[in-house]
């Protein structure tokens, strides 16, 4: 009979890209360590990691010196190298960030400055006639060409990370939802619905459930996940010629999302979107998806109502675009006027785990909390570009496991 209190050196909760990259990196750095990954779903990359736009981000948007900037730049280089080595489908196709209004020009310049400060090279500021040589159907005043941006098959990346981790005698258990974490001296006890495990260190990479998992060890967890669903349309195949690669708007600096954009997918097709609508179920991908606990947790968090006060008008616009295909089309026409409502067919959807504090601030940067004796590490906020950055985040956490610092 299997021992119900199996012991490990490190247990990682979550088999998304951040969790898998962390598990893989720990086994690379410390091959003799016994490492276990626990995942409540029956496969890898079932939520954010498998429901994103498949973009390799360059790091151009992020404040120099931030965790996002540092991990994205390093992660970008590691990701490209890894994809080349293991045959993960990817392409560095570049993208345009397009200003369509005069008031967006200073923001565009700020984005360019951030990119240069973060070490990006070969960025080009283009006038209309120049960027139309790249994307002939785009409208706008000025654009930045970002050659480092690319597209990739993230689910294939997750499967490859799992394969390499397993080859190094790493263990993964699916359909194992963690229900309790307790620290006991130098050890951490982890209970799932089926078993009990003992470990020296634990790393939680819970994504949409990260706040709840962190709350298992933190008496006063000061972040709450507010889920935002992003919905996509796809261009009909006969209209895909309107977009060659990636076309992004200048993001609204007052709203922590990039706005609707056009993305060529690595497996074919052009996605248009997403919007950003408050979701009433953390792991629900339809407008009708609802979970009472998830909704209760959102509506009883004091920071949420402060977010409503700040972004309520913008949020209503996002809901309107979710319900109205014509409104969604109009938003897309800002970038490509030739796009018509009948050119669009329903695409996929994803749910973003957006951390919010009690003061109503939507946390923009990565948040990695070390607690206990330094042997408990919670990845509490890992928004985009976490997929791009996953290998760099894994290296950071692997080092922290030994040094007990983050």
XYZ file of C-alpha atoms in Angstrom, residues 29-263:
235
model
C 19.956 22.856 -11.094
C 19.600 20.155 -8.445
C 19.068 16.774 -10.171
C 19.075 14.775 -6.934
C 16.239 16.703 -5.351
C 12.901 14.924 -5.162
C 10.408 17.237 -6.855
C 6.641 16.788 -7.127
C 4.144 18.866 -9.106
C 0.509 18.821 -7.995
C -2.165 19.893 -10.473
C -5.911 19.885 -9.838
C -6.782 19.547 -13.550
C -6.162 16.429 -15.623
C -3.483 17.971 -17.840
C -0.953 20.780 -18.207
C -1.617 24.387 -19.251
C -5.393 24.067 -18.884
C -6.110 27.708 -18.041
C -4.057 30.896 -18.598
C -1.099 29.052 -20.141
C -3.322 27.396 -22.725
C -5.800 30.231 -23.305
C -3.528 33.139 -24.203
C -2.750 34.780 -27.532
C 0.471 32.824 -28.097
C 2.674 35.924 -28.275
C 6.368 36.083 -27.349
C 6.594 39.504 -25.715
C 9.665 41.676 -26.162
C 9.503 43.660 -22.910
C 8.948 47.021 -24.590
C 6.051 48.133 -22.395
C 7.474 47.490 -18.956
C 8.971 49.969 -16.541
C 12.768 49.594 -16.574
C 13.973 47.737 -13.495
C 10.606 46.132 -12.729
C 10.302 42.368 -12.245
C 8.323 42.273 -15.468
C 11.060 44.023 -17.424
C 13.919 41.965 -16.003
C 12.197 38.609 -16.315
C 10.694 39.334 -19.724
C 14.015 40.248 -21.335
C 15.831 37.273 -19.812
C 12.838 35.023 -20.371
C 12.579 36.057 -24.011
C 16.158 34.963 -24.684
C 15.753 31.705 -22.752
C 12.446 30.952 -24.483
C 13.806 31.459 -27.986
C 16.850 29.310 -27.196
C 14.646 26.583 -25.678
C 12.244 26.615 -28.641
C 15.123 26.293 -31.087
C 16.692 23.439 -29.130
C 13.536 21.380 -28.728
C 11.663 22.195 -31.919
C 8.817 24.175 -30.377
C 6.979 25.951 -33.241
C 7.732 29.687 -33.060
C 8.455 32.666 -35.288
C 9.935 36.083 -34.558
C 7.627 37.942 -36.919
C 7.714 41.379 -35.242
C 4.798 43.687 -34.485
C 3.569 47.232 -34.902
C 2.324 49.431 -32.056
C 0.182 52.066 -33.740
C -0.904 55.495 -32.505
C -4.213 56.487 -34.098
C -4.848 59.741 -32.177
C -2.629 62.767 -31.506
C -2.945 62.303 -27.744
C -1.407 58.825 -28.092
C 1.854 60.111 -29.584
C 3.526 60.995 -26.250
C 2.557 57.556 -24.894
C 4.034 55.922 -27.988
C 7.273 57.813 -27.399
C 7.292 56.670 -23.765
C 6.879 53.053 -24.894
C 9.808 53.493 -27.276
C 11.909 54.945 -24.439
C 11.057 51.989 -22.198
C 12.060 49.586 -24.951
C 15.417 51.250 -25.432
C 16.033 51.363 -21.665
C 15.206 47.661 -21.452
C 17.873 46.837 -24.020
C 15.789 46.325 -27.157
C 17.583 47.165 -30.354
C 16.497 47.891 -33.913
C 13.257 49.529 -32.793
C 11.970 51.841 -35.533
C 9.567 54.773 -35.284
C 7.612 54.844 -38.536
C 5.376 57.323 -40.297
C 2.165 56.253 -42.068
C 3.727 55.587 -45.463
C 6.503 53.544 -43.798
C 4.397 51.278 -41.624
C 1.951 50.680 -44.468
C 4.802 48.996 -46.282
C 4.706 46.444 -43.449
C 0.941 46.315 -42.825
C -0.806 47.835 -45.872
C -4.298 47.998 -44.325
C -3.418 49.739 -41.041
C -4.568 53.285 -40.266
C -2.720 55.598 -37.886
C -0.399 58.520 -37.363
C 2.816 56.872 -36.240
C 3.997 53.414 -35.204
C 6.835 51.530 -33.551
C 8.122 48.419 -35.260
C 9.275 45.852 -32.679
C 11.241 43.103 -34.441
C 11.763 41.004 -31.299
C 8.080 40.132 -30.821
C 7.010 36.689 -31.985
C 4.436 33.920 -31.834
C 4.761 30.452 -30.322
C 2.845 27.292 -29.450
C 2.645 27.590 -25.651
C 0.763 24.308 -25.091
C 3.589 22.547 -26.968
C 6.086 24.330 -24.700
C 4.218 23.086 -21.616
C 4.251 19.505 -22.891
C 7.978 19.691 -23.607
C 8.725 21.052 -20.126
C 6.708 18.203 -18.631
C 8.567 15.645 -20.745
C 11.992 16.955 -19.700
C 10.956 17.179 -16.045
C 9.675 13.597 -16.138
C 12.854 12.366 -17.860
C 14.798 13.739 -14.876
C 12.694 11.630 -12.492
C 10.416 14.512 -11.581
C 6.955 13.397 -10.530
C 3.609 14.973 -11.412
C 0.157 14.119 -10.095
C -2.941 15.297 -11.947
C -6.452 15.615 -10.504
C -4.897 16.462 -7.117
C -6.478 19.628 -5.750
C -4.620 21.076 -2.768
C -6.960 21.809 0.135
C -4.519 22.690 2.923
C -0.903 23.718 3.492
C 0.609 23.724 6.992
C 4.107 24.572 8.127
C 5.486 22.358 10.890
C 8.985 23.251 12.012
C 11.315 22.803 9.032
C 8.691 20.868 7.082
C 5.608 21.773 5.079
C 2.614 19.443 5.032
C 0.421 19.528 1.931
C -3.007 17.950 1.840
C -4.934 17.230 -1.321
C -8.398 15.736 -1.542
C -6.727 12.321 -1.869
C -3.345 12.296 -0.092
C -0.970 13.979 2.316
C 2.591 14.946 1.384
C 5.548 16.287 3.352
C 8.165 18.577 1.820
C 11.093 20.768 2.788
C 9.998 23.587 0.448
C 6.882 24.500 -1.473
C 6.273 26.788 -4.443
C 2.720 27.741 -5.350
C 1.973 28.781 -8.925
C -1.798 28.725 -8.715
C -2.688 31.276 -11.392
C -6.410 31.942 -11.103
C -6.403 30.346 -7.624
C -3.149 31.916 -6.427
C -4.709 34.103 -3.720
C -6.625 31.200 -2.203
C -3.552 28.978 -2.137
C -1.424 31.765 -0.638
C -4.145 32.257 1.988
C -3.508 28.731 3.225
C -0.266 29.920 4.849
C -0.705 33.705 5.025
C -3.098 34.894 7.734
C -3.547 38.274 6.118
C -3.218 37.797 2.391
C -3.416 41.338 1.029
C -4.136 40.440 -2.609
C -7.284 39.106 -4.232
C -7.593 37.688 -7.740
C -10.181 39.556 -9.801
C -10.842 37.480 -12.938
C -11.202 39.250 -16.290
C -12.357 37.286 -19.310
C -10.869 38.194 -22.667
C -12.920 37.254 -25.721
C -11.580 36.926 -29.261
C -12.980 36.890 -32.744
C -11.194 35.386 -35.730
C -10.985 36.767 -39.228
C -12.607 34.608 -41.863
C -9.925 32.871 -43.946
C -10.715 34.940 -47.043
C -10.057 38.150 -45.066
C -6.844 37.103 -43.325
C -4.871 39.059 -45.906
C -5.785 42.218 -43.958
C -3.213 41.300 -41.288
C 0.298 40.054 -41.975
C 1.633 39.642 -38.417
C 0.843 41.476 -35.138
C -0.841 44.885 -34.851
C -1.363 46.534 -31.468
C -2.873 49.855 -30.404
C -1.225 52.248 -27.972
C -2.512 50.993 -24.598
C -4.606 53.174 -22.332
C -2.226 54.096 -19.478
C -5.161 54.213 -17.079
C -6.263 50.628 -17.771
C -3.948 47.618 -17.236
C -4.755 45.874 -20.528
C -3.277 46.277 -23.999
C -6.548 46.833 -25.859
C -7.985 44.918 -28.817
C -5.348 43.929 -31.337
C -4.681 41.574 -34.236
C -2.518 38.472 -33.822
